[in-house]
Structures are given as structure tokens and as C-alpha cells.
Amino acid sequence: MIGIVAVSHSARLGEAALELALQMVQGGGARVRVAAGAGTDADGAPVLGTDAVAVAAAIDELAADCDGVLVLMDLGSAVLSAELALELRTSDVPVRLAPAPFVEGLLAAVVSAAAGASLDVVAGEASIALAAKSGQLEDPSTEAAPIESASTDRSGAVTRTVVVRNPLGIHARPAALIAEASAGIDVRLRRLPDGTEASGASLSRLLILGARQGDRIELSALGRDAEGALDRLVALFDDGFGEGTDVDAVASGSVGAHAAEAAPESPPVRAGDVLRGRGVSSGRVAAEAVLLAAPVREPDESTVVAPGDREAEASAIEWAAVAVADQLRARTRAATGEARAILDASRLLASDPELVAEAADVVRSRGRTAARAIWETSAAHERGLAALGGRMAERAADIRDVRDRMIAEILEVEMPGVPERDEPFVLVASDLAPADTAALEGGNCVALVTQQGGPTSHTAIIARSLGIPAVVGVIGATGIPRGAVVLVDGDRGTVEIDPSSSRVTEAKAASLVVPFDGEGVLADGRRIPLLANVGGAAEAVVAAASKAQGVGLFRTEFCFLDRADAPTIEEQVDAYRGVLAAFPGQRVVVRTLDAGSDKPLPFANSDAEDNPALGVRGLRIARRAPKLLDDQLRALALAAGAESALVEVMAPMVATVDEARDFAERAREAGLETVGVMIETPSAALLASEMLEVVDFVSIGTNDLAQYALAADRLLGELGDLNDPWQPAVLRLIGQAGAAGRRWGLPVGVCGEAAADPALAAVLVGLGVTSLSMTPRALGRVAAALAGVTGEQCDAAAQAVLRAATAVDARAAAAAVLNGE
Ligand code: PEP
Ligand code: MG
């Protein structure tokens, strides 16, 4: 803790400045002494001036329990007394005299010291305290202090977007509240869209932000309890820092008519806006947006239950746990597959005796209300999970879900959950709890959009198993106006608000699941097997029910996303058999672990990498951990031996012929006969012919092939136009691989998203592709497109796109050949 001595010529000025400063830290925690005036005159009236002895005494007093002392002075002449006090003091803690404005400096220093900052930081805060005022007055003669650099690696930071709702914006008091809520956590605030940034702990820099009512602020926090800090900050912003919120005023500035209904933590969005996130489940649909009910609010901390009432209060927790477990049990019975497993896990959590007993103890020992006790106990459990990182951290949503259900039960308020609708709708939420996502089964929800979440979140898993598009990590999602029509593109990761009616019609047509009769065949009778992409047994069952002719891509890494340790051979055999069993006697292409980049596995990718997409991912992991690959190949051979599916194995992220040869040797040694590699790098595409000298087939991963050919991160919605398989460079690379397959008479599959594009299917066939593997929902539409064209037309379309210079030209050229457009 840093102490502060305020040296003033006037006792009244010193005390008044102190009173103002202490108002900024209502929670206390600041140690401040005022050394003011030069005693009294003969009449007892205060004499203006400063007294070195009084300053030294104040320093010594603070030194007893402070790690350092900052001295602030009101007028230049006070500096002499302060300097003399340094000679007179008897203590030896570090002392710094700050050349800071007295009032602003004192405010900034007090807030920063109360947040536990070091002497350097507190002194720095005080010194730049005038910059905010200069900025407000736009005084060109006073350069604003440079804002703290944002150069720290913040890749693990969690972010939220909020709107400044109080009429006066971020002035001193809100800034102090922000600093208090950020204490001990690395929090940054960035004003959108201009990007001016401030540390949450710095009163001065927060003031320099100049944030006014209606401004959007991105909050980011790093490290332990980052989520907790953001929760506190979001609550402060939503509440207008206790100064009132004039939502209509916010809305009238720049937003549409629905703004006031939007969930508070995001700025409302307007018709025509396109929000971007991460597409985690493919498909395109357009439907009305329905926002998930507001989450349960944090129960009041200050209410203390009288000792005599605590037993009854504690028993409310037990009753709530039983009631919630019952509700979840009922929902579990109605659910199937992954949804059922997730609900069951939540039910177990609700009846977890440890959680219930700990919460009841908090009531008994500290007199917290039942609701508050559950809140606090869950927070501790949540932190424990967050500390484990990876997919365990994402399980924190399970705890929050059960917590909210129990609190709603106790407070007898509306249960959080998925609304029921008779019409198709897109569910929009900050994040989805497992029980929410599971409740979607069989309902009218046709797509999911969330503000939080990653590729392994429940939203992603459930959306994939339900076969509905989903986009997660969409900044601004909860600002989508209720009732707006949104077009969700799970492949590109975009959400268009109130798009044109032609786009809606097009998306609606695209979202219709055309039945598939189980055979991909051209008009001239040539067969093009249409296969499914799956990530586990549940998806394989869906795929088989959709009449997929086999599996063209089994993404094995999806089975183990939550594993901290490598799965055993037995566990792998079980997981693989689950998929193989769904396709007896049919082709199943199993891809070895494609860990890394957007799908890191804790047991396979230990080091942080600057460029993970270009790093040790996919087959490259075998360089470091050959046993991981050999064990997987063994497990797969065992699973293949136990099932009747025709198993083929392929490696992801192959770049050289040596890698392909090495992989083929290992796979064959493990007992797997049919071995292939994925064509995902331009190098592999250019060397496809040589690859096919050492493997039995290739399968083109157009998602990565486009990413690497165009040097455009496939996760960046902004670069969606580059990550387009219609880009001529990608088509020519596919053409190289297709030609190599024709030369050797060997299979060339496509298992990237391009395979699901009906307009591209014929082109791919013309380029030499012999099978297409896709999300099961797309099978019927691709089959229909192929059934209308002959092999000759496919070849002509391929020749036409190979001459195109742009993606637009390529599309037009194909349409001209195939549809006569
Ligand atoms: C691809 O890159 O096209 C592919 C099918 O693999 P993934 O999407 O799993 O990287
Ligand atoms: Mg890939």
C-alpha cells in the first residue's frame, strides 16, 4: 500500500481536496495525511504556509504501515518544505515528491493507491492527471500525456463490449469505480471505434478516454478472475455507475427503433449491419432474432440473515438443488445424444453435495442469503475450472447455469432458459448454457449466435449435432434488435441484420434440407459418392440417417477437445468404433489428429506459438510426439478390426512428399491398408502427383487450402472474400490435384466446405474430384445439382473456371456453362 501526504498552504484547501479524493474510493483502502498551513496566529486563526516538520511527521506516520509515500504539493513554495521534510523524517520508506496538479493529482493518486498500485504507478498517475482536463479544453499548448502502451501480449484476454449509459460519461466518479472494480486485474478499456485505450486501474487515463454517453467501450481483462472483473464492470456500465441511464437518449443518437429492447451489454445494431464472429457450425439461414432472457442478477451482498433464521435459509439451498435437479432430469429424459449427456452433467452438478454443503455453510457462518451463498460458492468453483484452462474453463458455463437455476428457484423469479416459439427463430445470446443449448432439440431454433464462446463451446458442439448453423464470438450480438430478421452464415461467420428480401429468400432456399436418396450420380450415370463430415459418434448417427454414402472426413480431434492428457488406446478405440459402427460395410475416412491452430489440444500443443496456423499442427505434431501418432494409428487399426466399416486413414497438414511417405509407412505398419493425405497446403497441391506415388488417395481440405493459398486467416470474417474456394488460385490448385488423380487413376476427394456448395460441385468433378464430403444437411442439394449435369458439362465448367481471373468471373463462367446464364 502506498501512502499519500497532501501538502497545502491552506488547511481548508487540504481537507477539502482530501474529502473530494476520498469520495472516489468509497470502498476505502487509501492512506492519506494532510500537512497544511503554518500553524495559528496569536488569535488562533490559521496561518497560510507550509511546515516541514508537519510534513515529516505525516510521512513518518504513514511509513509505519505503507511501502512508500507520495508527497503532493499545492504551490511551488511547498516544495521547499517537502524537500526539507525528507531530511527531517526518521523513517526510511521510499518517498517521492510528485510534480502533479494538487487536486487532480490527489484524486488520481488516491484511486491508484487504493487499487494497490506501486509507488511508481501512483506517482505516474498523479503526474498525468492534468491531461484529461487539457484534452477536454482541447488546449493545444498542453500535450496530453502519452497513454499507456498496449504492447503486452493480450492474446488470452477476455473481452466484452459495453455502452456508456450515464449522462455525464466517464468522469471522475465512474472512473474511480472502474479503477476499484479492476483492482489487481489487468483490465483495459478501448473506446470504439477510434481505439483510444486506457488501463482500468488508471483514473487519469480513464478520464483521458473522454468517453461520453452512447460511446461504445471494449473491455478486456487478462489473468485470474478476468471474467469476474468484467462481470463487475459490465454491471457498473449497465447501471450507469449509479447515475441513471437514459437508454432512449443513447438509442436516439445512432441506433434503430428496437434499441431500448436490446440486451444492455452491447451497443444496438442497425439494419444492414454485418456482425462478424467465428462460424462453428455450417449452413445459412435467415429468421427472426430472439434474445435469450436476461440472466439472473448478482444477489445483494449486504443483507445479513439473523442467526436464528440461518438454518431455514440454508435449507432453502437444499430444496432448490433438488428442484433444479428434478427439472434437469425431466429435460434429460426428453433429450438425446450429446444434449442428453450435457444435461445429465448439469443435473449432477445441481445435486453435487459439495456445492450444496459449501453454500449452506456460507449461510450459517457468514449470514449470507441463500441466493448470495450460491453465487459466492459457484464463483469459487468457477474460478477453479477457469484456472485449469482449455475446455475445462468452458465448462464454467455449466456451473453458472446451475447457479442461475437455483437462484431463480429460491427467489421465485422467471427461470432463465430458451424461449418457446411456434415460428423458426435465431437464438441470440451472450453465451448459451448447456441446458439452453440442449433445450433447443426438436424446437424451432434454426441458428445460434452468441457473443462469447469458441469452437469447443457447448454452443458449437450442440449446433453441430443439431445440424444448425452457429456463429460464436460475435461482438455486438446482444445488441441485435429483438424481432429483426438476421441472416446467419455459419461458414463465413457472419450475421447480417435485416438483409434485403432477395438475400433472405436466397438463404431460405439454401436452408431447405433437400432429401437425399443415398446416391450421388451425374445425369450420364457416372457415380460421385457423397459422403459426410463428422466429429464423433453422435454426428455419425445423424449422417447415416441422412443416407450419406460413408464418411469422407472424421475429425478425430473433436473427440478429445476436453482432454488434458492424451486418451489411452482403449479410449480411442471406443471413440472410433462409435463412428465406424454407424457405417457398416461403408467407406469411413479417418483423419489423424489435426491439433493446433484453431483446434489446440492441451496434450498435443503445449507451447504458445506466434503463428499457430503456420506452426506445429496436424501431422507436424508427430515430429515432437511420434508416439501420439503411432498410438492413434494402432487404436484405429484395432477399431477397424472390430467393425465392418471400410476404414481409410489420412493425415492433415501435409506439405512434403517425405511427410506423406513417412505417414504411409507408419500407418501400414500399424495395420491400416488404405492410406491418404490431405491436400491443404499449396505445396501438397503442386506435388499431388508425387504424393500419389506414395499414398493411395488424397482428399482436398479447401478450407485450409484457401487460407494458405491466399495467406488469409480463415477465422477472420473480414477476410471472407479471400477464403473463398471460388478464388481462381484455389481452383487451379484443386485442378492440379485432380489432374494428378486422373493420371494415376486414384481417388481425389474434397472434404472442405467447398464440397457443400451445389454450384461448385460440378466444377469440382470437372477438375478431377471423385467424391465429395460435407455436412449431412447439404447432401440432397449437392446430389440434385450433380444429377442435372453430365461429365462433359462438368469438364467444360472446369475449363471455364480455370481461365477466370477473379472469384466473381469464376462463378459467372461456371454458371454460363452449366445453367446457360
Ligand atoms: C479443410 O481444411 O478444408 C478441412 C476439411 O479441415 P478442417 O476444416 O478440419 O481444418
Ligand atoms: Mg484443414
mmCIF file of C-alpha atoms in Angstrom, residues 5 7 35-38 49-60 77-89:
data_model
loop_
_atom_site.group_PDB
_atom_site.id
_atom_site.type_symbol
_atom_site.label_atom_id
_atom_site.label_comp_id
_atom_site.label_asym_id
_atom_site.label_seq_id
_atom_site.Cartn_x
_atom_site.Cartn_y
_atom_site.Cartn_z
ATOM 1 C CA VAL A 5 0.809 13.227 2.011
ATOM 2 C CA VAL A 7 0.990 19.407 1.457
ATOM 3 C CA ALA A 35 0.044 18.546 6.197
ATOM 4 C CA ALA A 36 -1.370 22.027 5.761
ATOM 5 C CA GLY A 37 -0.879 25.588 6.991
ATOM 6 C CA ALA A 38 1.866 27.094 9.140
ATOM 7 C CA GLY A 49 2.019 28.434 4.696
ATOM 8 C CA THR A 50 3.710 25.059 4.953
ATOM 9 C CA ASP A 51 5.591 23.407 7.791
ATOM 10 C CA ALA A 52 8.426 20.949 7.037
ATOM 11 C CA VAL A 53 8.154 19.370 10.494
ATOM 12 C CA ALA A 54 4.446 18.614 9.969
ATOM 13 C CA VAL A 55 5.200 17.139 6.544
ATOM 14 C CA ALA A 56 7.974 14.933 8.021
ATOM 15 C CA ALA A 57 5.634 13.771 10.808
ATOM 16 C CA ALA A 58 2.952 12.847 8.254
ATOM 17 C CA ILE A 59 5.498 10.852 6.225
ATOM 18 C CA ASP A 60 6.719 9.020 9.347
ATOM 19 C CA SER A 77 6.895 27.073 -2.451
ATOM 20 C CA ALA A 78 5.564 23.967 -0.678
ATOM 21 C CA VAL A 79 8.282 22.047 -2.497
ATOM 22 C CA LEU A 80 10.901 23.582 -0.159
ATOM 23 C CA SER A 81 9.070 22.311 2.925
ATOM 24 C CA ALA A 82 8.614 18.916 1.349
ATOM 25 C CA GLU A 83 12.298 18.674 0.438
ATOM 26 C CA LEU A 84 13.309 19.736 3.945
ATOM 27 C CA ALA A 85 10.904 17.142 5.372
ATOM 28 C CA LEU A 86 12.898 14.460 3.585
ATOM 29 C CA GLU A 87 15.920 15.481 5.719
ATOM 30 C CA LEU A 88 13.886 15.640 8.913
ATOM 31 C CA ARG A 89 11.922 12.378 8.684
#
